[in-house]
CSV table of C-alpha atoms in Angstrom, one decimal:
chain,number,residue,atom,x,y,z
G,20,MET,CA,73.2,154.1,188.3
G,21,ASP,CA,71.4,154.6,185.2
G,22,GLY,CA,72.2,158.4,184.5
G,23,ALA,CA,75.6,157.7,184.9
G,24,ASP,CA,76.7,158.1,181.9
G,25,HIS,CA,79.3,160.7,180.9
G,26,HIS,CA,79.8,160.1,177.3
G,27,ALA,CA,80.2,163.7,176.7
G,28,PRO,CA,78.6,164.3,173.3
G,29,ALA,CA,74.8,163.5,173.5
G,30,ILE,CA,74.6,160.4,170.6
G,31,ALA,CA,74.8,161.5,167.2
G,32,ALA,CA,71.8,161.1,165.1
G,33,ARG,CA,73.3,159.5,162.3
G,34,ASP,CA,75.8,157.3,163.2
G,35,ASP,CA,76.1,156.4,166.3
G,36,VAL,CA,74.9,153.2,168.0
G,37,GLU,CA,74.7,152.9,172.0
G,38,ILE,CA,73.6,149.5,173.4
G,39,ARG,CA,73.5,149.0,177.8
G,40,LEU,CA,73.7,146.0,179.1
G,41,GLY,CA,73.7,144.5,182.5
G,42,ALA,CA,77.4,144.6,183.4
G,43,GLU,CA,77.6,140.6,182.7
G,44,ALA,CA,79.0,138.4,180.8
G,45,VAL,CA,76.0,136.9,179.7
G,46,HIS,CA,75.5,139.3,177.3
G,47,LEU,CA,78.8,139.8,175.9
G,48,PRO,CA,77.6,138.3,172.5
G,49,VAL,CA,75.0,140.7,171.6
G,50,VAL,CA,78.1,143.3,172.2
G,51,ARG,CA,80.3,141.3,169.8
G,52,ALA,CA,77.4,141.0,167.3
G,53,VAL,CA,76.8,144.5,167.1
G,54,ALA,CA,81.1,145.2,166.9
G,55,VAL,CA,80.5,142.7,164.4
G,56,THR,CA,78.1,143.9,162.1
G,57,ILE,CA,78.8,147.5,162.4
G,58,ALA,CA,82.3,146.9,161.2
G,59,MET,CA,81.7,144.4,158.2
G,60,ARG,CA,79.0,147.3,157.4
G,61,ALA,CA,82.0,149.9,157.3
G,62,ASP,CA,84.1,147.5,155.1
G,63,LEU,CA,86.8,146.5,157.3
G,64,ASP,CA,89.1,143.9,155.6
G,65,LEU,CA,88.7,139.9,157.3
G,66,ASP,CA,91.2,140.8,159.9
G,67,ALA,CA,90.1,144.0,161.0
G,68,ILE,CA,86.3,142.7,161.6
G,69,SER,CA,87.6,139.7,163.7
G,70,ASP,CA,90.3,141.9,165.8
G,71,LEU,CA,87.6,144.6,166.3
G,72,GLU,CA,85.4,141.7,167.8
G,73,LEU,CA,87.9,140.0,170.1
G,74,ALA,CA,88.7,143.9,171.1
G,75,VAL,CA,85.6,144.9,171.7
G,76,ASP,CA,85.1,141.0,174.0
G,77,GLU,CA,88.2,141.8,175.8
G,78,ALA,CA,87.4,145.5,176.4
G,79,CYS,CA,84.3,144.0,178.3
G,80,SER,CA,84.9,141.1,180.1
G,81,SER,CA,87.8,143.6,181.7
G,82,LEU,CA,85.4,145.7,182.7
G,83,ILE,CA,82.7,143.6,183.7
G,84,VAL,CA,85.1,142.4,186.3
G,85,LEU,CA,85.3,145.8,187.6
G,86,ALA,CA,81.8,146.8,187.5
G,87,ARG,CA,80.0,147.1,190.8
G,88,PRO,CA,76.8,144.4,191.2
G,89,ASP,CA,74.0,144.8,189.2
G,90,SER,CA,75.4,148.1,187.4
G,91,LEU,CA,74.9,148.6,183.0
G,92,LEU,CA,77.6,148.2,181.0
G,93,ILE,CA,77.6,151.2,178.6
G,94,CYS,CA,78.9,150.7,174.6
G,95,ARG,CA,78.8,153.0,172.3
G,96,PHE,CA,80.1,152.6,168.5
G,97,THR,CA,80.7,155.6,166.2
G,98,VAL,CA,82.0,154.9,163.1
G,99,ARG,CA,83.8,158.0,161.2
G,100,ASP,CA,85.5,158.6,158.0
G,101,GLU,CA,88.7,157.2,159.2
G,102,GLU,CA,87.8,155.0,161.6
G,103,ILE,CA,85.9,153.2,164.5
G,104,VAL,CA,85.8,153.9,168.1
G,105,PHE,CA,84.3,151.9,170.6
G,106,ARG,CA,83.7,153.4,174.4
G,107,ALA,CA,82.6,151.4,177.1
G,108,SER,CA,82.5,151.6,180.5
G,109,VAL,CA,80.7,150.4,184.0
G,110,ALA,CA,80.1,151.7,187.0
G,111,SER,CA,82.9,151.6,189.4
G,112,ASP,CA,85.2,153.2,192.3
G,113,ARG,CA,88.2,150.8,190.9
G,114,GLU,CA,91.3,151.9,188.8
G,115,PRO,CA,91.0,151.0,184.8
G,116,PRO,CA,92.9,148.0,184.1
G,117,SER,CA,96.8,148.2,183.9
G,118,THR,CA,98.6,149.0,180.6
G,119,GLN,CA,101.2,146.1,181.3
G,120,THR,CA,99.3,143.3,181.2
G,121,PHE,CA,98.7,140.8,178.7
G,122,GLY,CA,94.6,141.8,178.4
G,123,TRP,CA,96.3,145.5,177.3
G,124,ARG,CA,98.4,144.1,175.2
G,125,VAL,CA,96.0,142.7,173.6
G,126,LEU,CA,93.7,145.8,173.3
G,127,THR,CA,96.9,147.2,171.8
G,128,THR,CA,97.7,145.0,169.5
G,129,LEU,CA,94.1,144.4,167.9
G,130,THR,CA,92.9,148.2,167.8
G,131,ASP,CA,95.3,151.2,166.7
G,132,ARG,CA,94.5,153.1,169.7
G,133,ALA,CA,93.6,152.0,173.3
G,134,ARG,CA,92.9,153.9,176.8
G,135,GLY,CA,91.6,153.5,179.8
G,136,TRP,CA,90.3,156.1,182.6
G,137,ALA,CA,88.3,156.1,185.7
G,138,ARG,CA,86.3,158.9,186.8
G,139,ALA,CA,83.5,159.9,188.4
G,140,GLY,CA,83.1,156.4,190.0
G,141,GLN,CA,82.9,154.7,186.1
G,142,VAL,CA,85.8,153.5,184.6
G,143,HIS,CA,86.0,153.8,180.4
G,144,ILE,CA,87.8,152.7,177.5
G,145,GLU,CA,88.1,153.9,174.6
G,146,LEU,CA,89.1,151.6,171.3
G,147,ALA,CA,89.6,153.4,167.9
G,148,LYS,CA,90.2,150.7,164.9
G,149,ALA,CA,91.0,152.7,161.9
G,150,LYS,CA,89.0,152.3,158.4
G,151,PRO,CA,90.4,151.2,155.2
G,152,VAL,CA,92.3,153.4,152.9
G,153,SER,CA,90.1,153.2,150.1
G,154,ALA,CA,92.4,151.9,147.4
G,155,PRO,CA,93.1,153.7,144.4
G,156,GLU,CA,90.8,152.0,141.4
G,157,GLY,CA,92.5,148.6,139.9
G,158,ARG,CA,94.9,148.3,142.7
G,159,ALA,CA,94.0,144.9,143.3
G,160,GLU,CA,94.7,144.3,139.3
G,161,GLU,CA,97.4,145.8,139.3
G,162,ILE,CA,99.0,143.8,142.2
G,163,HIS,CA,97.7,140.3,140.7
K,12,MET,CA,86.4,104.4,178.4
K,13,ASN,CA,85.4,103.5,175.0
K,14,SER,CA,84.3,100.3,175.1
K,15,THR,CA,85.9,99.0,172.3
K,16,THR,CA,86.7,95.2,172.1
K,17,THR,CA,83.3,94.3,170.1
K,18,ALA,CA,84.5,96.4,167.4
K,19,PRO,CA,83.4,94.6,163.7
K,20,PRO,CA,86.9,92.5,162.9
K,21,ARG,CA,86.3,93.5,159.2
K,22,VAL,CA,88.0,96.5,160.1
K,23,ARG,CA,91.4,95.0,159.6
K,24,ALA,CA,90.4,94.5,155.5
K,25,ARG,CA,89.5,98.2,155.5
K,26,HIS,CA,92.9,99.5,155.0
K,27,PRO,CA,93.5,98.9,151.1
K,28,GLY,CA,97.2,98.4,150.6
K,29,ARG,CA,97.7,96.3,153.9
K,30,ARG,CA,97.7,93.3,153.7
K,31,GLU,CA,95.2,91.9,156.7
K,32,GLY,CA,97.1,90.7,159.7
K,33,GLU,CA,100.3,93.0,158.8
K,34,TYR,CA,100.3,95.2,162.3
K,35,ASP,CA,99.6,91.8,164.1
K,36,ARG,CA,103.6,92.0,164.5
K,37,PHE,CA,103.3,94.6,166.7
K,38,ASP,CA,101.4,92.7,169.0
K,39,PRO,CA,103.9,91.3,171.1
K,40,LEU,CA,106.1,95.2,171.5
K,41,PHE,CA,102.5,95.8,173.5
K,42,GLU,CA,102.8,92.9,175.2
K,43,ARG,CA,106.2,94.3,176.0
K,44,LEU,CA,104.8,98.1,176.7
K,45,THR,CA,102.3,97.1,179.7
K,46,THR,CA,105.9,95.4,181.4
K,47,LEU,CA,107.8,99.1,181.0
K,48,ALA,CA,107.4,101.3,183.5
K,49,ALA,CA,105.4,104.6,182.4
K,50,GLY,CA,107.7,107.3,181.8
K,51,SER,CA,110.7,104.9,181.7
K,52,ALA,CA,112.8,105.9,178.6
K,53,GLU,CA,112.2,102.8,177.1
K,54,HIS,CA,108.4,103.0,177.7
K,55,THR,CA,108.6,106.3,176.1
K,56,ARG,CA,111.0,104.8,172.8
K,57,LEU,CA,108.0,101.6,172.0
K,58,ARG,CA,105.2,103.8,172.6
K,59,GLU,CA,106.1,106.2,170.0
K,60,ARG,CA,107.6,103.4,167.8
K,61,LEU,CA,103.7,102.1,168.0
K,62,ILE,CA,102.2,105.3,167.4
K,63,ALA,CA,104.4,106.5,164.4
K,64,GLU,CA,104.4,102.8,163.6
K,65,HIS,CA,100.5,102.9,163.2
K,66,LEU,CA,99.8,106.3,161.7
K,67,PRO,CA,98.9,105.1,158.5
K,68,VAL,CA,95.8,104.2,160.1
K,69,ALA,CA,95.1,107.7,161.8
K,70,ARG,CA,95.6,108.6,158.1
K,71,HIS,CA,93.2,106.7,156.5
K,72,ILE,CA,90.0,106.8,158.9
K,73,ALA,CA,90.7,110.6,158.6
K,74,ARG,CA,90.4,111.0,155.1
K,75,ARG,CA,87.5,109.0,155.0
K,76,PHE,CA,86.2,112.1,157.1
K,77,SER,CA,87.6,114.6,154.3
K,78,GLY,CA,85.3,116.7,152.0
K,79,ARG,CA,82.7,117.2,154.8
K,80,GLY,CA,83.8,121.0,155.3
K,81,GLU,CA,87.0,119.8,158.0
K,82,PRO,CA,90.6,120.9,156.6
K,83,GLU,CA,92.3,117.3,156.4
K,84,SER,CA,94.7,118.6,158.5
K,85,ASP,CA,92.6,118.9,161.6
K,86,LEU,CA,90.8,115.4,161.1
K,87,VAL,CA,94.3,114.0,160.8
K,88,GLN,CA,95.7,115.6,163.6
K,89,VAL,CA,92.3,114.7,165.4
K,90,ALA,CA,92.5,111.1,164.3
K,91,THR,CA,96.5,111.5,165.5
K,92,ILE,CA,95.4,111.9,169.1
K,93,GLY,CA,92.8,108.8,169.6
K,94,LEU,CA,95.6,106.6,168.1
K,95,ILE,CA,97.3,108.1,171.0
K,96,ASN,CA,94.7,107.5,174.0
K,97,ALA,CA,94.0,104.2,172.0
K,98,VAL,CA,97.9,102.9,172.0
K,99,ASP,CA,97.9,104.3,175.7
K,100,ARG,CA,94.6,102.4,176.9
K,101,TYR,CA,95.1,99.3,174.8
K,102,ASP,CA,95.6,96.2,177.2
K,103,PRO,CA,96.5,93.4,175.2
K,104,HIS,CA,94.7,90.6,177.7
K,105,TYR,CA,91.7,91.6,176.4
K,106,GLY,CA,90.4,92.0,173.4
K,107,ARG,CA,91.4,90.7,169.3
K,108,GLY,CA,94.2,93.2,168.8
K,109,PHE,CA,95.0,97.0,169.0
K,110,LEU,CA,93.3,97.0,165.6
K,111,PRO,CA,89.7,96.3,166.4
K,112,PHE,CA,90.3,98.3,169.6
K,113,ALA,CA,92.1,101.7,168.2
K,114,VAL,CA,89.8,101.9,164.9
K,115,PRO,CA,86.6,102.4,167.0
K,116,THR,CA,88.8,104.4,169.6
K,117,ILE,CA,90.2,106.8,166.6
K,118,LYS,CA,87.1,107.1,164.4
K,119,GLY,CA,85.1,108.3,168.2
K,120,GLU,CA,87.3,111.2,168.5
K,121,VAL,CA,87.3,112.5,164.5
K,122,GLN,CA,83.3,112.1,164.9
K,123,ARG,CA,83.6,114.0,168.4
K,124,HIS,CA,85.4,116.6,166.4
K,125,PHE,CA,82.9,116.7,164.1
K,126,ARG,CA,79.9,117.3,166.9
K,127,ASP,CA,81.8,119.3,168.9
K,128,ALA,CA,83.4,121.3,165.2
K,129,THR,CA,81.1,121.8,163.2
K,130,TRP,CA,77.5,123.9,162.9
K,131,ALA,CA,76.7,124.8,166.0
K,132,MET,CA,72.8,124.6,165.2
K,133,ARG,CA,70.5,124.0,161.7
K,134,VAL,CA,71.8,126.2,158.8
K,135,PRO,CA,70.5,125.9,155.8
K,136,ARG,CA,72.2,124.2,153.4
K,137,ARG,CA,72.6,127.4,151.5
K,138,MET,CA,74.1,128.9,154.1
K,139,LYS,CA,76.5,126.2,154.0
K,140,GLU,CA,77.6,126.6,150.5
K,141,LEU,CA,78.3,130.1,150.9
K,142,HIS,CA,79.9,130.0,154.0
K,143,LEU,CA,82.2,127.4,152.0
K,144,GLN,CA,82.7,129.8,149.1
K,145,LEU,CA,83.6,132.6,151.5
K,146,VAL,CA,85.9,130.8,153.3
K,147,ARG,CA,87.4,129.8,149.9
K,148,ALA,CA,87.3,133.0,147.6
K,149,SER,CA,89.0,135.1,151.0
K,150,GLY,CA,91.8,132.7,150.4
K,151,ASP,CA,92.1,133.1,147.3
K,152,LEU,CA,91.5,137.4,147.8
K,153,ALA,CA,94.0,137.3,150.4
K,154,ASP,CA,96.5,135.7,148.0
K,155,ARG,CA,96.5,138.0,145.6
K,156,LEU,CA,95.6,141.3,147.5
K,157,GLY,CA,98.0,140.7,150.1
K,158,ARG,CA,96.0,141.6,153.3
K,159,SER,CA,92.4,139.7,154.0
K,160,PRO,CA,89.2,140.8,151.7
K,161,ARG,CA,86.4,143.1,152.9
K,162,PRO,CA,82.8,142.4,152.1
K,163,SER,CA,82.6,144.8,148.9
K,164,GLU,CA,85.1,142.8,147.3
K,165,LEU,CA,84.1,139.2,148.6
K,166,ALA,CA,81.2,140.5,146.6
K,167,GLU,CA,82.7,141.3,143.6
K,168,HIS,CA,84.8,138.5,143.6
K,169,LEU,CA,81.7,135.6,144.1
K,170,GLY,CA,79.0,138.1,141.8
K,171,ILE,CA,76.9,138.3,144.9
K,172,SER,CA,75.6,141.0,146.6
K,173,ARG,CA,77.2,143.0,149.5
K,174,ASP,CA,74.0,141.5,152.1
K,175,GLU,CA,74.7,138.0,151.0
K,176,VAL,CA,78.0,138.3,151.9
K,177,LEU,CA,77.0,139.5,154.9
K,178,ASP,CA,74.4,136.8,155.8
K,179,GLY,CA,77.2,134.4,155.1
K,180,LEU,CA,80.2,136.5,157.2
K,181,ALA,CA,76.8,136.0,159.8
K,182,ALA,CA,75.8,132.3,159.8
K,183,ALA,CA,80.1,131.7,160.1
K,184,ALA,CA,79.5,132.5,163.7
K,185,ALA,CA,77.6,129.0,163.8
K,186,TYR,CA,80.1,127.1,163.1
K,187,ARG,CA,82.4,126.8,165.8
K,188,PRO,CA,85.7,125.0,166.5
K,189,ALA,CA,86.1,122.0,169.2
K,190,SER,CA,86.1,122.5,172.8
K,191,LEU,CA,88.4,123.2,175.2
K,192,ASP,CA,87.3,120.7,176.5
K,193,ARG,CA,89.7,118.0,174.9
K,194,PRO,CA,92.1,116.4,176.9
K,195,LEU,CA,95.2,118.2,176.5
K,196,ARG,CA,97.9,115.8,174.9
K,197,LYS,CA,101.4,116.1,175.3
K,198,ASP,CA,103.1,118.4,172.6
K,199,ASP,CA,105.4,116.0,170.9
K,200,ASP,CA,103.3,113.2,170.7
K,201,THR,CA,101.1,115.9,168.0
K,202,SER,CA,103.9,118.3,166.7
K,203,ASP,CA,103.5,119.4,163.2
K,204,GLY,CA,106.4,121.6,163.5
K,205,TYR,CA,105.0,124.6,166.0
K,206,GLY,CA,107.4,123.8,168.7
K,207,GLU,CA,110.1,125.7,167.5
K,208,GLN,CA,109.2,128.9,168.4
K,209,LEU,CA,107.8,128.3,171.7
K,210,GLY,CA,111.8,129.0,173.8
K,211,GLU,CA,111.6,132.5,171.8
K,212,THR,CA,107.8,133.6,172.8
K,213,ASP,CA,108.6,132.8,176.2
K,214,ASP,CA,111.1,135.1,176.4
K,215,ALA,CA,109.1,137.6,174.6
K,216,LEU,CA,106.1,137.8,177.6
K,217,ASP,CA,108.3,139.3,180.0
K,218,ILE,CA,106.8,142.4,178.2
K,219,VAL,CA,104.4,142.0,180.5
K,220,ASP,CA,103.9,142.0,183.8
K,221,ASP,CA,101.7,138.8,184.2
K,222,ALA,CA,103.5,136.9,182.5
K,223,GLU,CA,104.1,134.7,185.4
K,224,TYR,CA,100.6,134.3,185.8
K,225,LEU,CA,100.8,133.9,182.0
K,226,ARG,CA,102.8,130.9,181.4
K,227,PRO,CA,101.0,128.8,183.3
K,228,ALA,CA,97.5,129.9,181.5
K,229,LEU,CA,99.3,129.3,178.0
K,230,ARG,CA,100.7,126.0,178.6
K,231,LYS,CA,97.1,124.3,179.3
K,232,LEU,CA,95.6,125.4,176.1
K,233,PRO,CA,96.6,123.6,172.9
K,234,GLU,CA,99.9,123.4,170.9
K,235,ARG,CA,98.5,125.1,168.2
K,236,GLU,CA,96.4,127.5,170.2
K,237,ARG,CA,99.3,129.1,171.8
K,238,ARG,CA,100.9,129.3,168.7
K,239,ILE,CA,98.6,131.3,166.9
K,240,ILE,CA,98.4,133.4,170.4
K,241,ALA,CA,102.1,134.0,170.3
K,242,LEU,CA,101.6,135.1,166.8
K,243,ARG,CA,99.6,137.4,166.7
K,244,PHE,CA,100.3,138.5,170.0
K,245,PHE,CA,104.0,138.4,170.2
K,246,ARG,CA,105.0,138.8,167.0
K,247,HIS,CA,102.8,141.2,165.5
K,248,MET,CA,101.2,138.6,162.5
K,249,THR,CA,97.9,139.6,161.1
K,250,GLN,CA,95.3,137.2,161.0
K,251,SER,CA,95.7,135.8,157.4
K,252,GLN,CA,99.4,135.9,157.8
K,253,ILE,CA,99.0,133.5,160.8
K,254,ALA,CA,96.1,131.4,158.3
K,255,ARG,CA,98.7,131.0,155.6
K,256,ALA,CA,101.6,129.7,158.6
K,257,VAL,CA,99.5,127.4,160.1
K,258,GLY,CA,97.4,126.1,157.7
K,259,ILE,CA,94.2,127.2,158.1
K,260,SER,CA,91.5,129.5,157.2
K,261,GLN,CA,91.7,133.2,158.5
K,262,MET,CA,88.4,132.1,159.7
K,263,HIS,CA,89.3,129.8,161.7
K,264,VAL,CA,92.3,131.6,163.2
K,265,SER,CA,89.0,134.7,164.2
K,266,ARG,CA,87.7,131.6,165.9
K,267,LEU,CA,90.6,129.8,167.6
K,268,LEU,CA,91.9,133.4,168.9
K,269,ALA,CA,88.6,134.3,170.9
K,270,ARG,CA,88.1,131.6,172.5
K,271,SER,CA,92.0,131.1,173.3
K,272,LEU,CA,91.6,134.7,174.7
K,273,ALA,CA,88.4,133.7,176.7
K,274,ALA,CA,90.5,130.5,178.3
K,275,LEU,CA,93.2,133.2,179.1
K,276,ARG,CA,91.2,135.4,180.1
K,277,HIS,CA,89.7,132.7,182.6
K,278,GLU,CA,92.7,131.3,183.5
K,279,LEU,CA,94.9,134.3,184.8
K,280,GLY,CA,91.8,136.4,186.1
K,281,GLY,CA,89.4,134.6,188.0
K,282,ARG,CA,86.8,136.3,185.1
K,283,PRO,CA,83.4,135.6,185.2
K,284,GLY,CA,82.3,134.2,181.8
K,285,GLY,CA,86.0,133.3,180.7
């Protein structure tokens, strides 16, 4: 079970965070808390912080349903200059979630990019949330 | 359910502007209500009238609980639910009239809301105040910026460090809205204008393949939550825009979305953890 991680690149020393947990809903608050902390530290706005948290919750929930019993949920957050990328996977022989469902609509509404795929006994979901473009100095005052 | 007939009689005197006994004139109507078949047009009409006539009582009780961190509009809504329960459960053949029955029922509903909807754990007073400050500041900034603020903007606005903002936002996680277990109510009883777009949303649901399962699941949500789901996922409004449209804070929208999505997951898939 372990070692079945197909995340391509090795974890980047500086900006990646990876957590592995039992694929059980009871652990979801941990993943949500990490998502919120990372989004806040990346200085996303409050809407985007909450959206990312909700999307991570939705993605993990749908993966947990597909997971083989007693398998791991592997989550990785990558903070890039322009976006936060979240990837999660579980060991499963099933298909990734259908993109025609309400659940998938939730993911695509809350993030800027969502895709799911199955490969080598793992189902993956990847989400990306854009970081806000830094507002030019004084913009807030201008608007006011 | 609540016991009730033992409420102190002085409650009547607590409605300033309403003379004691003013509500007694409805006693015959309650008598009449018990004689009508539930669901008949006349029963419905009379029930609605009795609810409407007693709304000032619900509002009055809601006001007494205001200033404790819950929006007054929420409290009025909760008190109204209590009133509706009281009208439905009141038996004029027992007790000393409707008000001594209704007041504790309504108060109980509001108190339950506070028990369910406030801090889930002991949070230091300083953190509660910081949380309130953040809620207010994010509303102000959202108005000014046309989008929700970032932590750095909140820090600057409030003159505090970013770490403090992060602490305060994290504390918000310990603050939870009322539980989903509240009994479902009839939409028209508590409607405050949220209903008007639901027909349109219903058509929008056809976009997804599982619409046929989604519809009944959505119907189980309280009306406001259903509306928030529709606005976010079928009308693509941001949380801040929804907050403004519904009259609650963005953080509250966020909590309601989290709760509703969990409920929908549970309904749609029987997924664990829903």
